[in-house]
Amino acid sequence: MISKIDHIAIAVQNLEGALETFCKVLGCDPASIRVEEVASEHVRVAFIPVGETKIELLEPMSPESAIAKYLAKNGEGMHHIALQTDSLSEETARLLGEGIKPLGEPKEGAGGKKIVFLHPKETNRVLLEFAEKGH
Ligand code: ZN
């Protein structure tokens, strides 16, 4: 079952600069936000809590990163919406039943969460991430 929007992700060129900007807007202290490297995706990420959900800032660590390619093509901006689910395997089985194929196999994302993406062509050009609720 999908329980909430886990986060909304924004692709940025400079994580520290973006963190400062978003903390000014949201009224938080940038020093209180943890920056994490997700080596498998060649990105650095920061999650800013906003009530029940979060804003994720994504900065590429290398040109091979999907985020680097995204920035080269589209510039900075909204990258994906992540939905929280209790069970990623149940959710992907349900999606396959609806004829919607996830992009590859579930993998480990930021915070060690199990995640999978859907191709934007399946969902009106919005990239969706499914993230399994941490236990
Ligand atoms: Zn995400």
PDB file of C-alpha atoms in Angstrom, residues 11 66-79 125:
ATOM      1  CA  ALA A  11      18.457  18.016  -9.199  1.00  0.00           C
ATOM      2  CA  ALA A  66      22.249   9.876 -14.212  1.00  0.00           C
ATOM      3  CA  ILE A  67      21.809  13.233 -12.447  1.00  0.00           C
ATOM      4  CA  ALA A  68      24.761  14.750 -14.368  1.00  0.00           C
ATOM      5  CA  LYS A  69      23.107  13.642 -17.615  1.00  0.00           C
ATOM      6  CA  TYR A  70      19.767  14.992 -16.442  1.00  0.00           C
ATOM      7  CA  LEU A  71      21.316  18.386 -15.578  1.00  0.00           C
ATOM      8  CA  ALA A  72      23.132  18.572 -18.934  1.00  0.00           C
ATOM      9  CA  LYS A  73      19.849  17.949 -20.748  1.00  0.00           C
ATOM     10  CA  ASN A  74      17.300  19.784 -18.576  1.00  0.00           C
ATOM     11  CA  GLY A  75      19.171  22.041 -16.173  1.00  0.00           C
ATOM     12  CA  GLU A  76      18.291  22.216 -12.480  1.00  0.00           C
ATOM     13  CA  GLY A  77      14.791  21.491 -11.248  1.00  0.00           C
ATOM     14  CA  MET A  78      12.242  18.898 -10.176  1.00  0.00           C
ATOM     15  CA  HIS A  79      13.620  15.412 -10.804  1.00  0.00           C
ATOM     16  CA  ARG A 125       6.578  12.266 -18.069  1.00  0.00           C
TER      17      ARG A 125
END
